[in-house]
Short mmCIF file of C-alpha atoms in Angstrom, two decimals:
data_model
loop_
_atom_site.label_atom_id
_atom_site.label_comp_id
_atom_site.label_asym_id
_atom_site.label_seq_id
_atom_site.Cartn_x
_atom_site.Cartn_y
_atom_site.Cartn_z
CA MET A 178 15.52 14.03 17.62
CA ILE A 179 14.50 16.30 14.75
CA GLY A 180 11.06 14.67 14.48
CA ASP A 181 10.29 15.38 18.16
CA ARG A 182 11.40 19.00 17.81
CA VAL A 183 9.16 19.52 14.81
CA ARG A 184 6.22 18.02 16.70
CA ASP A 185 6.96 20.30 19.67
CA VAL A 186 6.89 23.38 17.45
CA VAL A 187 3.65 22.28 15.78
CA ALA A 188 2.00 21.59 19.17
CA VAL A 189 2.92 24.99 20.63
CA VAL A 190 1.95 26.93 17.49
CA ALA A 191 -1.38 25.07 17.24
CA ALA A 192 -2.17 25.75 20.91
CA LEU A 193 -1.36 29.46 20.52
CA ALA A 194 -3.53 29.66 17.39
CA ILE A 195 -6.53 27.98 19.07
CA GLY A 196 -6.19 30.17 22.14
CA ALA A 197 -5.87 33.38 20.08
CA LEU A 198 -8.97 32.46 18.07
CA LEU A 199 -11.05 31.87 21.21
CA VAL A 200 -9.82 35.11 22.80
CA THR A 201 -10.80 37.05 19.69
CA VAL A 202 -14.33 35.67 19.40
CA GLY A 203 -14.91 35.00 23.09
CA ASP A 204 -15.84 36.93 26.18
CA PRO A 205 -12.56 38.63 27.26
CA THR A 206 -12.77 41.22 24.45
CA GLY A 207 -16.45 42.04 25.06
CA PRO A 208 -17.76 45.62 25.46
CA VAL A 209 -17.75 45.30 29.27
CA PRO A 210 -14.48 43.79 30.55
CA GLY A 211 -14.83 41.01 33.08
CA LEU A 212 -12.86 40.43 36.24
CA VAL A 213 -10.08 38.96 34.10
CA PRO A 214 -9.45 41.32 31.12
CA TRP A 215 -8.10 39.89 27.88
CA PRO A 216 -4.45 41.03 28.39
CA VAL A 217 -4.35 39.10 31.66
CA ASP A 218 -6.08 36.15 29.97
CA VAL A 219 -3.35 36.09 27.30
CA VAL A 220 -0.52 36.50 29.83
CA ILE A 221 -1.81 33.45 31.71
CA GLY A 222 -2.52 31.34 28.60
CA VAL A 223 0.67 31.86 26.57
CA PRO A 224 3.03 30.22 29.14
CA ALA A 225 0.51 27.38 29.43
CA CYS A 226 0.85 26.80 25.68
CA PHE A 227 4.64 26.68 25.92
CA ALA A 228 4.32 24.23 28.81
CA LEU A 229 3.29 21.65 26.17
CA LEU A 230 7.03 21.05 25.71
CA LEU A 231 6.72 18.95 28.90
CA ARG A 232 3.93 16.72 27.56
CA ARG A 233 6.24 13.71 26.96
CA ARG A 234 8.11 13.75 30.25
CA ARG A 235 5.34 15.03 32.57
CA PRO A 236 1.96 14.46 30.88
CA LEU A 237 0.06 14.10 34.16
CA GLY A 238 1.70 17.12 35.79
CA LEU A 239 1.09 19.22 32.68
CA ALA A 240 -2.62 18.39 32.71
CA ALA A 241 -2.86 19.16 36.42
CA LEU A 242 -1.27 22.56 35.72
CA VAL A 243 -3.15 23.80 32.66
CA VAL A 244 -6.69 22.46 33.28
CA PRO A 245 -7.29 24.73 36.34
CA LEU A 246 -5.94 27.72 34.36
CA SER A 247 -8.82 27.35 31.89
CA ALA A 248 -11.13 28.66 34.65
CA VAL A 249 -9.58 32.14 34.23
CA SER A 250 -8.00 32.01 30.75
CA VAL A 251 -9.60 30.99 27.47
CA MET A 252 -6.14 31.42 25.91
CA ALA A 253 -5.10 28.27 27.80
CA THR A 254 -7.66 26.18 25.92
CA GLY A 255 -5.11 25.06 23.29
CA ALA A 256 -2.76 23.93 26.06
CA VAL A 257 -5.59 21.98 27.70
CA LEU A 258 -6.42 20.22 24.43
CA GLY A 259 -2.75 19.31 23.95
CA ALA A 260 -2.49 18.03 27.53
CA VAL A 261 -5.62 15.87 27.15
CA PHE A 262 -4.28 14.50 23.86
CA GLY A 263 -0.95 13.65 25.54
CA LEU A 264 -2.71 11.91 28.43
CA ALA A 265 -4.86 9.83 26.07
CA LEU A 266 -1.69 8.85 24.19
CA ARG A 267 0.53 8.01 27.18
CA ARG A 268 -1.72 7.20 30.14
CA ARG A 269 -4.87 5.21 30.78
CA PRO A 270 -7.93 6.48 28.86
CA ALA A 271 -9.85 6.92 32.14
CA VAL A 272 -7.27 9.44 33.40
CA ALA A 273 -7.55 11.52 30.22
CA ALA A 274 -11.36 11.35 30.40
CA TRP A 275 -11.36 12.67 33.99
CA PHE A 276 -9.21 15.65 33.05
CA ALA A 277 -11.44 16.33 30.02
CA ALA A 278 -14.47 16.36 32.32
CA GLY A 279 -12.61 18.63 34.73
CA TYR A 280 -11.95 21.07 31.89
CA LEU A 281 -15.66 21.20 31.08
CA GLY A 282 -16.33 21.82 34.77
CA THR A 283 -14.27 25.04 34.67
CA ILE A 284 -16.54 26.62 32.03
CA PRO A 285 -19.22 27.88 34.47
CA ILE A 286 -16.49 29.39 36.67
CA TYR A 287 -15.01 31.17 33.65
CA LEU A 288 -18.42 32.60 32.62
CA LEU A 289 -19.10 33.85 36.16
CA LEU A 290 -15.98 35.99 35.87
CA GLN A 291 -17.44 37.75 32.81
CA ARG A 292 -19.86 40.63 33.46
CA GLU A 293 -21.66 40.36 30.10
CA PRO A 294 -20.79 36.98 28.50
CA ARG A 295 -21.09 36.99 24.73
CA MET A 296 -22.14 33.34 24.62
CA ALA A 297 -24.71 31.41 26.57
CA LEU A 298 -23.50 28.67 28.90
CA TRP A 299 -24.78 25.87 26.68
CA THR A 300 -23.03 27.34 23.62
CA ASP A 301 -19.72 27.49 25.44
CA LEU A 302 -20.20 23.95 26.72
CA VAL A 303 -20.96 22.62 23.23
CA VAL A 304 -18.00 24.37 21.56
CA ARG A 305 -15.45 23.40 24.17
CA GLY A 306 -17.01 19.95 24.57
CA VAL A 307 -16.55 19.26 20.86
CA LEU A 308 -12.93 20.47 21.01
CA VAL A 309 -11.94 18.41 24.07
CA THR A 310 -13.79 15.32 22.81
CA ALA A 311 -11.92 15.61 19.51
CA ALA A 312 -8.60 15.89 21.35
CA LEU A 313 -9.47 12.90 23.53
CA GLY A 314 -10.58 10.77 20.55
CA TRP A 315 -7.56 11.74 18.49
CA GLY A 316 -5.25 10.79 21.33
CA LEU A 317 -6.91 7.40 21.76
CA TYR A 318 -6.68 6.78 18.00
CA ALA A 319 -2.99 7.73 17.97
CA ARG A 320 -2.44 5.43 20.97
CA GLU A 321 -4.03 2.44 19.21
CA ARG A 322 -2.20 3.21 15.98
CA GLN A 323 1.15 3.38 17.79
CA ALA A 324 0.39 0.09 19.56
CA LEU A 325 -0.41 -1.50 16.21
CA ILE A 326 2.81 -0.18 14.66
CA ASP A 327 4.84 -1.44 17.64
CA ASN A 328 3.16 -4.85 17.36
CA LEU A 329 3.89 -5.05 13.63
CA ASP A 330 7.51 -4.01 14.21
CA GLU A 331 7.87 -6.68 16.89
CA ARG A 332 6.35 -9.31 14.62
CA ALA A 333 8.63 -8.26 11.75
CA THR A 334 11.68 -8.42 14.00
CA ARG A 335 10.63 -11.83 15.31
CA ALA A 336 9.98 -13.07 11.77
CA GLU A 337 13.44 -11.92 10.65
CA ALA A 338 15.03 -13.66 13.63
CA GLU A 339 13.05 -16.85 12.94
CA GLN A 340 14.00 -16.73 9.26
CA ALA A 341 17.67 -16.30 10.17
CA SER A 342 17.33 -19.25 12.56
CA ARG A 343 15.69 -21.37 9.85
CA VAL A 344 18.45 -20.50 7.37
CA ALA A 345 21.13 -21.40 9.93
CA GLY A 346 19.28 -24.64 10.68
CA ALA A 347 19.07 -25.46 6.97
CA ARG A 348 22.82 -24.95 6.62
CA ARG A 349 23.49 -27.20 9.62
CA ASP A 350 21.14 -29.86 8.29
CA GLU A 351 22.85 -29.75 4.92
CA ARG A 352 26.27 -30.20 6.53
CA ASP A 353 24.91 -33.14 8.52
CA ARG A 354 23.46 -34.66 5.35
CA ILE A 355 26.78 -34.24 3.54
CA ALA A 356 28.60 -35.90 6.41
CA ARG A 357 26.21 -38.87 6.38
CA GLU A 358 26.58 -39.20 2.62
CA MET A 359 30.36 -39.11 2.90
CA HIS A 360 30.25 -41.73 5.65
CA ASP A 361 28.70 -44.26 3.29
CA VAL A 362 30.95 -43.32 0.36
CA LEU A 363 34.12 -43.52 2.43
CA ALA A 364 32.96 -46.68 4.18
CA HIS A 365 32.65 -48.40 0.81
CA ARG A 366 36.10 -47.27 -0.29
CA LEU A 367 37.78 -48.20 2.98
CA SER A 368 36.11 -51.60 2.83
CA MET A 369 37.54 -52.12 -0.65
CA ILE A 370 41.03 -51.14 0.56
CA SER A 371 40.75 -53.54 3.48
CA LEU A 372 39.53 -56.34 1.19
CA GLN A 373 42.34 -55.87 -1.32
CA ALA A 374 44.94 -55.59 1.43
CA GLY A 375 43.60 -58.84 2.91
CA ALA A 376 43.98 -60.54 -0.46
CA LEU A 377 47.60 -59.38 -0.68
CA GLU A 378 48.25 -60.52 2.86
CA LEU A 379 47.11 -64.04 2.02
CA HIS A 380 48.75 -64.28 -1.43
CA PRO A 381 51.27 -67.17 -1.25
CA ALA A 382 53.64 -65.88 -3.95
CA LEU A 383 54.53 -62.57 -2.29
CA ALA A 384 57.48 -61.82 -0.04
CA PRO A 385 56.99 -61.78 3.77
CA ASP A 386 57.53 -58.02 3.99
CA VAL A 387 54.73 -57.47 1.47
CA HIS A 388 52.47 -59.73 3.54
CA GLN A 389 53.35 -57.69 6.60
CA ALA A 390 52.70 -54.35 4.84
CA ALA A 391 49.40 -55.62 3.49
CA GLY A 392 48.42 -56.66 7.00
CA VAL A 393 49.23 -53.20 8.32
CA ILE A 394 47.15 -51.61 5.51
CA ARG A 395 44.24 -53.95 6.16
CA SER A 396 44.34 -53.30 9.90
CA GLY A 397 44.65 -49.52 9.40
CA ALA A 398 41.72 -49.45 6.97
CA HIS A 399 39.61 -51.44 9.40
CA GLU A 400 40.46 -49.12 12.30
CA ALA A 401 39.77 -46.04 10.14
CA LEU A 402 36.40 -47.48 9.20
CA GLU A 403 35.51 -48.04 12.85
CA GLU A 404 36.59 -44.49 13.76
CA LEU A 405 34.54 -43.11 10.88
CA ARG A 406 31.47 -44.99 12.05
CA SER A 407 31.85 -43.72 15.62
CA VAL A 408 32.28 -40.10 14.53
CA ILE A 409 29.58 -39.93 11.87
CA GLY A 410 27.21 -42.03 13.97
CA VAL A 411 26.46 -39.00 16.18
CA LEU A 412 24.89 -37.31 13.15
CA ARG A 413 22.20 -39.98 12.88
CA HIS A 414 19.46 -38.50 15.03
CA ASP A 415 17.45 -41.71 15.41
CA ALA A 416 18.94 -44.93 16.69
CA GLY A 417 17.23 -46.96 13.96
CA GLU A 418 18.01 -44.56 11.12
CA GLU A 419 18.96 -46.38 7.96
CA PRO A 420 22.26 -45.65 6.17
CA GLU A 421 22.13 -43.16 3.33
CA PRO A 422 21.33 -44.81 -0.01
CA PRO A 423 23.95 -44.67 -2.78
CA GLN A 424 24.23 -41.03 -3.80
CA PRO A 425 23.40 -40.22 -7.44
CA GLY A 426 25.69 -38.06 -9.54
CA LEU A 427 25.45 -36.01 -12.69
CA ALA A 428 24.96 -39.16 -14.77
CA GLU A 429 21.52 -39.55 -13.15
CA VAL A 430 20.36 -36.01 -14.06
CA PRO A 431 18.51 -37.25 -17.22
CA ASP A 432 16.48 -39.56 -14.94
CA LEU A 433 15.72 -36.57 -12.73
CA VAL A 434 14.54 -34.58 -15.75
CA ALA A 435 12.37 -37.49 -16.88
CA ASP A 436 10.76 -37.67 -13.42
CA ALA A 437 10.05 -33.92 -13.53
CA ARG A 438 8.38 -34.30 -16.91
CA ARG A 439 6.21 -37.09 -15.56
CA PHE A 440 4.98 -34.67 -12.89
CA GLY A 441 3.97 -32.18 -15.58
CA SER A 442 7.04 -29.91 -15.73
CA ASP A 443 8.17 -28.76 -19.17
CA VAL A 444 11.95 -29.19 -18.77
CA ARG A 445 14.37 -28.58 -21.63
CA LEU A 446 17.83 -30.08 -21.08
CA ASP A 447 20.81 -28.56 -22.90
CA ASP A 448 23.71 -30.88 -22.09
CA HIS A 449 26.99 -29.57 -23.51
CA LEU A 450 29.16 -31.97 -21.54
CA ALA A 451 28.98 -34.71 -24.20
CA GLU A 452 30.17 -37.86 -22.43
CA LEU A 453 32.16 -35.97 -19.80
CA ARG A 454 30.93 -36.53 -16.28
CA PRO A 455 32.71 -35.08 -13.22
CA PRO A 456 33.47 -37.78 -10.66
CA GLY A 457 33.04 -37.87 -6.92
CA VAL A 458 31.93 -34.82 -4.98
CA THR A 459 31.29 -32.58 -7.97
CA GLY A 460 28.82 -35.02 -9.52
CA ARG A 461 26.91 -35.50 -6.27
CA VAL A 462 26.67 -31.77 -5.57
CA ALA A 463 25.61 -31.10 -9.16
CA TYR A 464 22.78 -33.62 -8.84
CA ARG A 465 21.52 -31.91 -5.66
CA VAL A 466 21.65 -28.50 -7.37
CA VAL A 467 19.53 -29.72 -10.28
CA GLN A 468 17.14 -31.54 -7.95
CA GLU A 469 16.52 -28.48 -5.76
CA ALA A 470 16.20 -26.14 -8.75
CA LEU A 471 13.63 -28.31 -10.51
CA THR A 472 11.68 -28.76 -7.27
CA ASN A 473 11.54 -24.99 -6.74
CA ALA A 474 10.46 -24.42 -10.34
CA ARG A 475 7.60 -26.90 -9.91
CA LYS A 476 6.56 -25.26 -6.62
CA HIS A 477 6.68 -21.62 -7.60
CA ALA A 478 6.14 -21.64 -11.39
CA PRO A 479 4.04 -24.73 -12.14
CA GLY A 480 3.32 -25.29 -15.82
CA ASN A 481 6.01 -22.86 -17.01
CA PRO A 482 8.88 -24.09 -19.21
CA VAL A 483 12.18 -24.70 -17.44
CA ARG A 484 15.57 -24.60 -19.14
CA LEU A 485 18.46 -26.63 -17.72
CA VAL A 486 21.97 -26.03 -19.08
CA LEU A 487 25.04 -28.15 -18.26
CA ASP A 488 28.45 -27.20 -19.61
CA GLY A 489 32.10 -27.02 -18.66
CA GLY A 490 34.89 -29.53 -18.42
CA PRO A 491 38.16 -30.40 -16.68
CA GLY A 492 40.19 -27.30 -16.01
CA GLU A 493 37.30 -24.86 -16.38
CA GLY A 494 34.84 -26.36 -13.94
CA LEU A 495 31.19 -27.29 -14.19
CA ARG A 496 28.41 -24.75 -14.79
CA ILE A 497 24.74 -25.49 -14.07
CA GLU A 498 22.05 -22.99 -15.01
CA VAL A 499 18.32 -23.46 -14.38
CA SER A 500 15.88 -20.72 -15.41
CA ASN A 501 12.14 -20.28 -15.77
CA PRO A 502 9.64 -17.41 -16.08
CA ALA A 503 9.14 -15.64 -12.77
CA PRO A 504 5.38 -15.12 -12.34
CA GLY A 505 3.68 -14.26 -9.06
CA ALA A 506 2.78 -16.97 -6.61
CA ALA A 507 0.42 -19.38 -8.32
CA PRO A 508 -2.81 -20.37 -6.54
CA GLY A 509 -2.48 -23.76 -4.95
CA SER A 510 1.29 -23.82 -5.29
CA VAL A 511 3.10 -26.07 -2.84
CA PRO A 512 4.23 -24.12 0.24
CA GLY A 513 7.90 -24.30 1.20
CA SER A 514 10.07 -23.33 4.10
CA GLY A 515 12.08 -20.89 2.00
CA VAL A 516 15.41 -22.28 3.22
CA GLY A 517 16.13 -24.93 0.58
CA LEU A 518 18.38 -22.59 -1.36
CA ALA A 519 20.24 -21.67 1.84
CA GLY A 520 21.11 -25.34 2.46
CA LEU A 521 22.01 -25.77 -1.20
CA ALA A 522 24.33 -22.76 -1.07
CA GLU A 523 26.04 -24.30 1.97
CA ARG A 524 26.63 -27.55 0.07
CA VAL A 525 27.98 -25.74 -3.00
CA GLU A 526 30.31 -23.54 -0.93
CA LEU A 527 31.65 -26.53 1.00
CA ALA A 528 32.49 -28.12 -2.36
CA GLY A 529 34.48 -25.01 -3.33
CA GLY A 530 31.83 -23.62 -5.68
CA ARG A 531 29.53 -20.63 -5.91
CA LEU A 532 25.74 -20.37 -6.14
CA VAL A 533 23.81 -17.31 -7.34
CA HIS A 534 20.06 -17.01 -7.80
CA GLY A 535 17.42 -14.35 -8.30
CA PRO A 536 15.18 -12.68 -10.87
CA ALA A 537 16.74 -11.42 -14.10
CA ALA A 538 14.95 -10.09 -17.21
CA GLY A 539 11.59 -11.51 -16.16
CA ARG A 540 12.98 -14.95 -15.34
CA PHE A 541 14.14 -16.61 -12.15
CA ARG A 542 17.68 -17.85 -12.71
CA LEU A 543 19.83 -20.17 -10.61
CA GLU A 544 23.46 -20.71 -11.55
CA ALA A 545 26.01 -22.91 -9.81
CA ARG A 546 29.70 -23.11 -10.64
CA LEU A 547 31.63 -26.07 -9.28
CA PRO A 548 35.26 -27.09 -9.55
CA TRP A 549 35.86 -30.22 -11.65
CA LEU A 550 37.21 -32.29 -8.77
CA ALA A 551 38.94 -35.59 -9.38
#
C-alpha cells in the first residue's frame, strides 16, 4: 500500500539522518582513529538502516541483527531505534525492553574500540539512553493508540450491525402487527358475510337454488374465517394475547392531535381534505403515520410547534406532512430505539406508498404519500 511505502521511506531516511549526525559529532571522526574508522562504521551502519524495510515481517530478527552492530558502528544507531520501536509496536513490551537494554550494553564495547573517545562513558550512556527510551516509549504509545483505534472500529462495526438488525426487526414487527390488524378486520367482514348468507339460506320466500347458494357462501365464509385464524394465530407470540382492538383511521386524527396537545405539544392541524376520508387500509396507515410523527416530535423537539398537513383526494392520493424545528437533542428527552421510522416506512411501502423524512431548511420534515385505496 502507498501508506506503508511512505512510512518505509520515512523510517529509512530518519535512521540514516540520526546515524550520520552521531558519526559527525561522535568518536569515529576524532583526531586519532579507533580500531573501527568512520568509513567502516558507515559501511556497516547504512545497510542496517535499510534493513528497517523488514521491520513489519521480521521485527524480532531485525532487532537481533542490528543491536549487536551498534557495538562497532554508531551509524547503526538509527536502525536500532527503529527496530526497538517496531518491537514495542508489534511484540510484548518486555521483549522490546530487553533489546533496548542490550543496546545500552554495547556502548562500553564501542568506546573500548576508540583510542581517544570524544565523550565520557556516562555522556554516551545518557545520550543513547534518552534516544532508545524515547523510541521504546513512542512504540508503546503507538501500540496502545492502534489498539484503541481497532477497538473503536470493532465497536462501530458491531453498532452498525446491531442497528441493521434492529431496523430489520422493526420491519418484521411492523409486518406482524399489520397481519394481526388485518386478521381482526377481515374476521369481522367474513363474519358479516356468513351472517347475511345464513339469513338468505333461511329466508322462506327464496328459491331452493338461492338457499343452496347462500349455504355454500355461508360455509365458505366460515371455513375462510377458520383458515385465517389458524394462519394469523402464529403471529400472536403469547398464548393469552388479546385480539387487536378496532384500528383507528384518518377520522380519528383530530383526537390524536387533541391528545398531543394535552401532553404539551403545540400542534397545528391544516386539514385540506374537507369531509373526504380515505377508507380501509389508507386510513389506518395514515393514522399510524401521524401517530409516529407526533410521538417523534414530542421526543426529540419537546415544546416546539408542530405543523400537520393533510391533503389530497381520490385519484391523486393522500399526502401527510409533519414538520417541526430541528434543534439538538433536548436534555431529558425521551430515549428511543431509533427504529420507529423504519417500521413505519415498511407499513407505508406495503400499502403502496412512499415515506421520506429528514432535515430541511432548519426543520425536520416527514412526508408520506399514500394511494387513495377503496
